[in-house]
């Protein structure tokens, strides 16, 4: 029997082992729960939970139980590596994107890392390399004229006869302004509270990507600050601890607007504006960054302040996609003959 088959067999065998013969439920650590509790981002927690579930479903055809996870963490180094390499091979065979494969591997590696910290795992998976990725293949989004049409739809809704439609239009208008004017991520909008907005200073405190809960103060364009102020005025909420953006439908009124809710708003308005490209909050972020590079004649340093990318090479990718240098040089060469 191969090491991979042996590892899978051992994992499956744990399911038929009577509770108490290996671990007592009240003594055995719940390593998955420990891992998820260590993650600050709700989106990351959901993704890692999904990825870990997928790993155990693929290699054992079972959902991960506490004992099953511990059996995996108690494997020998060679068995564990072969098991995970076999899982990776299946992901590649199923033609998953490189980024998806790398995220799933990262979840498993994080699980073993937590296991080592609490003393239930003696091996590492760090020698298993991820797939090479090419980030931001399409960073163009839409141009400013197309986005202006989207913004106009929300702007018109601010004057709707229905109070609910008017409230929704004012909210959506402010949300779109922030996505474009500050190139915000939807998670940054989702987590923002009323107290994070300073109308006098025209600033918004956001929890950026990978900031470990630390808030970053960003300056707002005048129209953005006005749009938020109008939204808060018509909403009439005075509790500063409440979410900045909320759902306004009858079933969910007052609940924090979710990331999926923000996505749905953008998708709906862009379709209504006749934009053929599938749009999302991150596509608007792409659009804003590209437009900023156009407006500053490719001033990467300045635009990095807007995008808040830690690695300036990421901004350069936007600039390369925008500039079409290859096409320009090819034309120069063609003109020489």
GROMACS .gro file of C-alpha atoms in nm:
model
  337
    1UNK     CA    1   0.000   0.000   0.000
    2UNK     CA    2   0.136   0.348  -0.089
    3UNK     CA    3   0.206   0.608   0.177
    4UNK     CA    4  -0.080   0.819   0.041
    5UNK     CA    5  -0.325   0.530   0.057
    6UNK     CA    6  -0.196   0.440   0.404
    7UNK     CA    7  -0.250   0.793   0.527
    8UNK     CA    8  -0.604   0.804   0.394
    9UNK     CA    9  -0.679   0.464   0.546
   10UNK     CA   10  -0.550   0.581   0.883
   11UNK     CA   11  -0.767   0.891   0.871
   12UNK     CA   12  -1.075   0.692   0.779
   13UNK     CA   13  -1.004   0.439   1.052
   14UNK     CA   14  -1.028   0.709   1.315
   15UNK     CA   15  -1.394   0.751   1.233
   16UNK     CA   16  -1.470   0.400   1.350
   17UNK     CA   17  -1.256   0.428   1.663
   18UNK     CA   18  -1.473   0.449   1.978
   19UNK     CA   19  -1.452   0.782   2.153
   20UNK     CA   20  -1.209   0.756   2.437
   21UNK     CA   21  -0.980   0.492   2.283
   22UNK     CA   22  -0.754   0.762   2.142
   23UNK     CA   23  -0.874   1.097   2.277
   24UNK     CA   24  -1.139   1.212   2.516
   25UNK     CA   25  -1.363   1.479   2.364
   26UNK     CA   26  -1.329   1.706   2.666
   27UNK     CA   27  -0.950   1.669   2.661
   28UNK     CA   28  -0.878   1.674   2.288
   29UNK     CA   29  -0.811   2.021   2.145
   30UNK     CA   30  -1.032   2.149   1.867
   31UNK     CA   31  -0.750   2.261   1.640
   32UNK     CA   32  -0.975   2.396   1.365
   33UNK     CA   33  -1.158   2.614   1.617
   34UNK     CA   34  -0.823   2.734   1.755
   35UNK     CA   35  -0.709   2.826   1.405
   36UNK     CA   36  -1.026   3.015   1.317
   37UNK     CA   37  -1.020   3.200   1.648
   38UNK     CA   38  -0.669   3.327   1.567
   39UNK     CA   39  -0.785   3.494   1.244
   40UNK     CA   40  -0.910   3.852   1.262
   41UNK     CA   41  -1.083   3.876   0.925
   42UNK     CA   42  -1.432   3.718   0.905
   43UNK     CA   43  -1.374   3.661   0.532
   44UNK     CA   44  -1.050   3.473   0.600
   45UNK     CA   45  -1.221   3.262   0.868
   46UNK     CA   46  -1.498   3.163   0.628
   47UNK     CA   47  -1.250   3.084   0.349
   48UNK     CA   48  -1.024   2.873   0.574
   49UNK     CA   49  -1.320   2.681   0.716
   50UNK     CA   50  -1.437   2.605   0.363
   51UNK     CA   51  -1.087   2.506   0.249
   52UNK     CA   52  -1.026   2.275   0.544
   53UNK     CA   53  -1.364   2.110   0.490
   54UNK     CA   54  -1.276   2.057   0.125
   55UNK     CA   55  -0.940   1.898   0.212
   56UNK     CA   56  -1.092   1.636   0.441
   57UNK     CA   57  -1.384   1.570   0.206
   58UNK     CA   58  -1.141   1.501  -0.079
   59UNK     CA   59  -0.893   1.281   0.111
   60UNK     CA   60  -1.139   1.094   0.336
   61UNK     CA   61  -1.483   1.163   0.186
   62UNK     CA   62  -1.587   1.282   0.535
   63UNK     CA   63  -1.636   1.617   0.705
   64UNK     CA   64  -1.356   1.701   0.951
   65UNK     CA   65  -1.434   1.600   1.308
   66UNK     CA   66  -1.215   1.689   1.603
   67UNK     CA   67  -1.063   1.339   1.616
   68UNK     CA   68  -1.020   1.319   1.240
   69UNK     CA   69  -0.822   1.643   1.238
   70UNK     CA   70  -0.603   1.514   1.520
   71UNK     CA   71  -0.537   1.191   1.330
   72UNK     CA   72  -0.416   1.401   1.037
   73UNK     CA   73  -0.195   1.609   1.264
   74UNK     CA   74  -0.046   1.293   1.418
   75UNK     CA   75   0.075   1.156   1.083
   76UNK     CA   76   0.444   1.114   1.013
   77UNK     CA   77   0.614   1.385   0.806
   78UNK     CA   78   0.637   1.169   0.493
   79UNK     CA   79   0.276   1.056   0.514
   80UNK     CA   80   0.144   1.407   0.566
   81UNK     CA   81   0.346   1.554   0.280
   82UNK     CA   82   0.238   1.279   0.041
   83UNK     CA   83  -0.124   1.323   0.147
   84UNK     CA   84  -0.121   1.699   0.087
   85UNK     CA   85   0.072   1.663  -0.240
   86UNK     CA   86  -0.193   1.415  -0.353
   87UNK     CA   87  -0.463   1.666  -0.262
   88UNK     CA   88  -0.281   1.940  -0.450
   89UNK     CA   89  -0.255   1.714  -0.757
   90UNK     CA   90  -0.632   1.664  -0.751
   91UNK     CA   91  -0.690   2.038  -0.735
   92UNK     CA   92  -0.465   2.087  -1.037
   93UNK     CA   93  -0.640   1.800  -1.216
   94UNK     CA   94  -0.973   1.974  -1.153
   95UNK     CA   95  -0.825   2.289  -1.316
   96UNK     CA   96  -0.871   2.517  -1.017
   97UNK     CA   97  -0.709   2.857  -1.040
   98UNK     CA   98  -0.360   2.891  -0.897
   99UNK     CA   99  -0.480   3.145  -0.640
  100UNK     CA  100  -0.749   2.904  -0.518
  101UNK     CA  101  -0.500   2.618  -0.489
  102UNK     CA  102  -0.258   2.838  -0.295
  103UNK     CA  103  -0.529   2.954  -0.056
  104UNK     CA  104  -0.635   2.596   0.018
  105UNK     CA  105  -0.275   2.493   0.078
  106UNK     CA  106  -0.231   2.795   0.304
  107UNK     CA  107  -0.530   2.686   0.513
  108UNK     CA  108  -0.384   2.337   0.562
  109UNK     CA  109  -0.040   2.478   0.643
  110UNK     CA  110  -0.196   2.712   0.898
  111UNK     CA  111  -0.379   2.418   1.053
  112UNK     CA  112  -0.054   2.227   1.101
  113UNK     CA  113   0.119   2.540   1.230
  114UNK     CA  114  -0.145   2.578   1.502
  115UNK     CA  115  -0.111   2.206   1.573
  116UNK     CA  116   0.263   2.248   1.630
  117UNK     CA  117   0.207   2.540   1.863
  118UNK     CA  118  -0.025   2.341   2.090
  119UNK     CA  119   0.185   2.026   2.072
  120UNK     CA  120  -0.029   1.790   1.865
  121UNK     CA  121   0.170   1.802   1.541
  122UNK     CA  122   0.539   1.728   1.483
  123UNK     CA  123   0.574   1.798   1.112
  124UNK     CA  124   0.573   2.094   0.875
  125UNK     CA  125   0.431   2.139   0.527
  126UNK     CA  126   0.645   2.439   0.440
  127UNK     CA  127   0.833   2.244   0.170
  128UNK     CA  128   0.509   2.216  -0.030
  129UNK     CA  129   0.519   2.505  -0.272
  130UNK     CA  130   0.222   2.688  -0.413
  131UNK     CA  131   0.143   2.747  -0.777
  132UNK     CA  132   0.287   3.047  -0.957
  133UNK     CA  133   0.029   3.320  -1.001
  134UNK     CA  134   0.006   3.626  -1.216
  135UNK     CA  135  -0.181   3.881  -1.005
  136UNK     CA  136  -0.426   4.129  -1.148
  137UNK     CA  137  -0.436   4.001  -1.504
  138UNK     CA  138  -0.719   4.241  -1.581
  139UNK     CA  139  -0.688   4.561  -1.383
  140UNK     CA  140  -0.868   4.794  -1.620
  141UNK     CA  141  -1.221   4.787  -1.477
  142UNK     CA  142  -1.428   5.056  -1.650
  143UNK     CA  143  -1.346   5.413  -1.752
  144UNK     CA  144  -1.472   5.725  -1.575
  145UNK     CA  145  -1.752   5.784  -1.827
  146UNK     CA  146  -1.897   5.438  -1.766
  147UNK     CA  147  -1.877   5.479  -1.390
  148UNK     CA  148  -2.043   5.821  -1.415
  149UNK     CA  149  -2.347   5.646  -1.565
  150UNK     CA  150  -2.357   5.406  -1.270
  151UNK     CA  151  -2.331   5.693  -1.023
  152UNK     CA  152  -2.609   5.880  -1.203
  153UNK     CA  153  -2.854   5.594  -1.148
  154UNK     CA  154  -2.801   5.608  -0.771
  155UNK     CA  155  -2.809   5.989  -0.785
  156UNK     CA  156  -3.149   5.986  -0.957
  157UNK     CA  157  -3.284   5.743  -0.696
  158UNK     CA  158  -3.209   6.003  -0.426
  159UNK     CA  159  -3.514   6.192  -0.555
  160UNK     CA  160  -3.750   5.893  -0.569
  161UNK     CA  161  -4.106   5.936  -0.443
  162UNK     CA  162  -4.087   5.632  -0.216
  163UNK     CA  163  -3.911   5.704   0.114
  164UNK     CA  164  -3.750   5.358   0.110
  165UNK     CA  165  -3.626   5.400  -0.248
  166UNK     CA  166  -3.496   5.746  -0.166
  167UNK     CA  167  -3.309   5.616   0.139
  168UNK     CA  168  -3.161   5.335  -0.068
  169UNK     CA  169  -3.053   5.575  -0.341
  170UNK     CA  170  -2.880   5.807  -0.094
  171UNK     CA  171  -2.699   5.512   0.066
  172UNK     CA  172  -2.592   5.365  -0.267
  173UNK     CA  173  -2.472   5.703  -0.393
  174UNK     CA  174  -2.248   5.750  -0.086
  175UNK     CA  175  -2.121   5.393  -0.111
  176UNK     CA  176  -2.030   5.429  -0.480
  177UNK     CA  177  -1.857   5.759  -0.412
  178UNK     CA  178  -1.634   5.592  -0.153
  179UNK     CA  179  -1.556   5.291  -0.371
  180UNK     CA  180  -1.441   5.518  -0.652
  181UNK     CA  181  -1.301   5.826  -0.479
  182UNK     CA  182  -1.097   5.632  -0.224
  183UNK     CA  183  -1.052   5.299  -0.407
  184UNK     CA  184  -1.189   5.120  -0.101
  185UNK     CA  185  -1.226   4.745  -0.066
  186UNK     CA  186  -1.572   4.618   0.020
  187UNK     CA  187  -1.442   4.473   0.347
  188UNK     CA  188  -1.325   4.821   0.450
  189UNK     CA  189  -1.675   4.958   0.391
  190UNK     CA  190  -1.839   4.660   0.558
  191UNK     CA  191  -1.642   4.707   0.882
  192UNK     CA  192  -1.675   5.086   0.905
  193UNK     CA  193  -1.886   5.237   1.187
  194UNK     CA  194  -2.046   5.580   1.215
  195UNK     CA  195  -1.780   5.680   1.467
  196UNK     CA  196  -1.512   5.622   1.202
  197UNK     CA  197  -1.644   5.918   1.000
  198UNK     CA  198  -1.524   6.265   1.100
  199UNK     CA  199  -1.733   6.519   0.911
  200UNK     CA  200  -1.530   6.822   1.023
  201UNK     CA  201  -1.194   6.671   0.927
  202UNK     CA  202  -1.340   6.495   0.621
  203UNK     CA  203  -1.176   6.165   0.716
  204UNK     CA  204  -1.273   5.801   0.752
  205UNK     CA  205  -1.099   5.543   0.971
  206UNK     CA  206  -1.080   5.205   0.797
  207UNK     CA  207  -0.938   4.863   0.879
  208UNK     CA  208  -0.725   4.792   0.575
  209UNK     CA  209  -0.621   4.458   0.434
  210UNK     CA  210  -0.378   4.278   0.665
  211UNK     CA  211  -0.386   4.557   0.925
  212UNK     CA  212  -0.462   4.322   1.219
  213UNK     CA  213  -0.747   4.539   1.338
  214UNK     CA  214  -0.546   4.863   1.335
  215UNK     CA  215  -0.738   5.152   1.182
  216UNK     CA  216  -0.594   5.381   0.918
  217UNK     CA  217  -0.719   5.736   0.868
  218UNK     CA  218  -0.787   5.834   0.508
  219UNK     CA  219  -0.883   6.174   0.376
  220UNK     CA  220  -1.211   6.207   0.187
  221UNK     CA  221  -1.285   6.421  -0.117
  222UNK     CA  222  -1.540   6.692  -0.041
  223UNK     CA  223  -1.821   6.526  -0.238
  224UNK     CA  224  -1.762   6.197  -0.057
  225UNK     CA  225  -1.791   6.365   0.284
  226UNK     CA  226  -2.109   6.543   0.173
  227UNK     CA  227  -2.259   6.217   0.046
  228UNK     CA  228  -2.190   6.036   0.375
  229UNK     CA  229  -2.330   6.328   0.575
  230UNK     CA  230  -2.650   6.324   0.371
  231UNK     CA  231  -2.684   5.948   0.420
  232UNK     CA  232  -2.644   5.975   0.797
  233UNK     CA  233  -2.885   6.269   0.814
  234UNK     CA  234  -3.172   6.097   0.634
  235UNK     CA  235  -3.101   5.773   0.818
  236UNK     CA  236  -3.135   5.956   1.149
  237UNK     CA  237  -2.909   5.727   1.353
  238UNK     CA  238  -2.729   5.885   1.651
  239UNK     CA  239  -2.552   5.580   1.798
  240UNK     CA  240  -2.191   5.620   1.686
  241UNK     CA  241  -2.116   5.251   1.746
  242UNK     CA  242  -2.361   5.145   1.474
  243UNK     CA  243  -2.244   5.041   1.125
  244UNK     CA  244  -2.181   5.319   0.874
  245UNK     CA  245  -2.373   5.131   0.605
  246UNK     CA  246  -2.682   4.923   0.679
  247UNK     CA  247  -2.942   4.722   0.490
  248UNK     CA  248  -3.261   4.920   0.426
  249UNK     CA  249  -3.496   4.645   0.307
  250UNK     CA  250  -3.790   4.555   0.533
  251UNK     CA  251  -3.653   4.215   0.635
  252UNK     CA  252  -3.302   4.328   0.733
  253UNK     CA  253  -3.333   4.698   0.809
  254UNK     CA  254  -3.060   4.821   1.043
  255UNK     CA  255  -2.828   4.523   1.002
  256UNK     CA  256  -2.470   4.590   0.898
  257UNK     CA  257  -2.448   4.581   0.519
  258UNK     CA  258  -2.258   4.262   0.436
  259UNK     CA  259  -1.982   4.219   0.183
  260UNK     CA  260  -2.224   4.025  -0.036
  261UNK     CA  261  -2.476   4.305   0.003
  262UNK     CA  262  -2.222   4.561  -0.123
  263UNK     CA  263  -2.135   4.331  -0.412
  264UNK     CA  264  -2.505   4.297  -0.505
  265UNK     CA  265  -2.556   4.674  -0.505
  266UNK     CA  266  -2.261   4.729  -0.741
  267UNK     CA  267  -2.360   4.441  -0.967
  268UNK     CA  268  -2.724   4.559  -0.992
  269UNK     CA  269  -2.641   4.922  -1.067
  270UNK     CA  270  -2.373   4.836  -1.323
  271UNK     CA  271  -2.610   4.605  -1.510
  272UNK     CA  272  -2.873   4.880  -1.504
  273UNK     CA  273  -2.616   5.122  -1.648
  274UNK     CA  274  -2.558   4.886  -1.939
  275UNK     CA  275  -2.199   4.791  -1.853
  276UNK     CA  276  -2.125   4.460  -2.031
  277UNK     CA  277  -1.831   4.366  -1.808
  278UNK     CA  278  -1.917   4.175  -1.489
  279UNK     CA  279  -1.858   4.434  -1.219
  280UNK     CA  280  -1.786   4.410  -0.847
  281UNK     CA  281  -1.660   4.643  -0.573
  282UNK     CA  282  -1.305   4.528  -0.650
  283UNK     CA  283  -1.356   4.605  -1.019
  284UNK     CA  284  -1.448   4.960  -0.920
  285UNK     CA  285  -1.129   4.970  -0.713
  286UNK     CA  286  -0.937   4.858  -1.024
  287UNK     CA  287  -1.114   5.129  -1.222
  288UNK     CA  288  -1.030   5.400  -0.969
  289UNK     CA  289  -0.661   5.305  -0.949
  290UNK     CA  290  -0.630   5.295  -1.327
  291UNK     CA  291  -0.809   5.631  -1.361
  292UNK     CA  292  -0.577   5.779  -1.095
  293UNK     CA  293  -0.272   5.664  -1.293
  294UNK     CA  294  -0.418   5.823  -1.605
  295UNK     CA  295  -0.494   6.149  -1.422
  296UNK     CA  296  -0.142   6.171  -1.269
  297UNK     CA  297   0.041   6.063  -1.586
  298UNK     CA  298   0.153   5.742  -1.420
  299UNK     CA  299   0.268   5.880  -1.084
  300UNK     CA  300   0.301   5.544  -0.913
  301UNK     CA  301   0.415   5.684  -0.576
  302UNK     CA  302   0.111   5.909  -0.543
  303UNK     CA  303  -0.133   5.640  -0.654
  304UNK     CA  304   0.017   5.396  -0.404
  305UNK     CA  305  -0.106   5.633  -0.132
  306UNK     CA  306  -0.456   5.595  -0.274
  307UNK     CA  307  -0.448   5.219  -0.327
  308UNK     CA  308  -0.262   5.147   0.001
  309UNK     CA  309  -0.073   4.858  -0.161
  310UNK     CA  310   0.227   4.773   0.054
  311UNK     CA  311   0.421   4.651  -0.249
  312UNK     CA  312   0.468   4.919  -0.513
  313UNK     CA  313   0.515   4.646  -0.773
  314UNK     CA  314   0.141   4.581  -0.753
  315UNK     CA  315   0.071   4.940  -0.857
  316UNK     CA  316   0.325   4.901  -1.137
  317UNK     CA  317   0.118   4.608  -1.266
  318UNK     CA  318  -0.178   4.844  -1.299
  319UNK     CA  319   0.042   5.096  -1.478
  320UNK     CA  320   0.181   4.834  -1.716
  321UNK     CA  321  -0.169   4.717  -1.808
  322UNK     CA  322  -0.281   5.075  -1.856
  323UNK     CA  323   0.015   5.194  -2.060
  324UNK     CA  324   0.034   4.920  -2.323
  325UNK     CA  325   0.409   4.971  -2.359
  326UNK     CA  326   0.450   4.650  -2.558
  327UNK     CA  327   0.209   4.771  -2.825
  328UNK     CA  328   0.384   5.109  -2.838
  329UNK     CA  329   0.731   4.957  -2.883
  330UNK     CA  330   0.603   4.709  -3.141
  331UNK     CA  331   0.464   4.999  -3.343
  332UNK     CA  332   0.798   5.180  -3.320
  333UNK     CA  333   0.975   4.870  -3.452
  334UNK     CA  334   0.722   4.832  -3.732
  335UNK     CA  335   0.774   5.193  -3.834
  336UNK     CA  336   1.149   5.131  -3.876
  337UNK     CA  337   1.103   4.905  -4.179
   0.00000   0.00000   0.00000
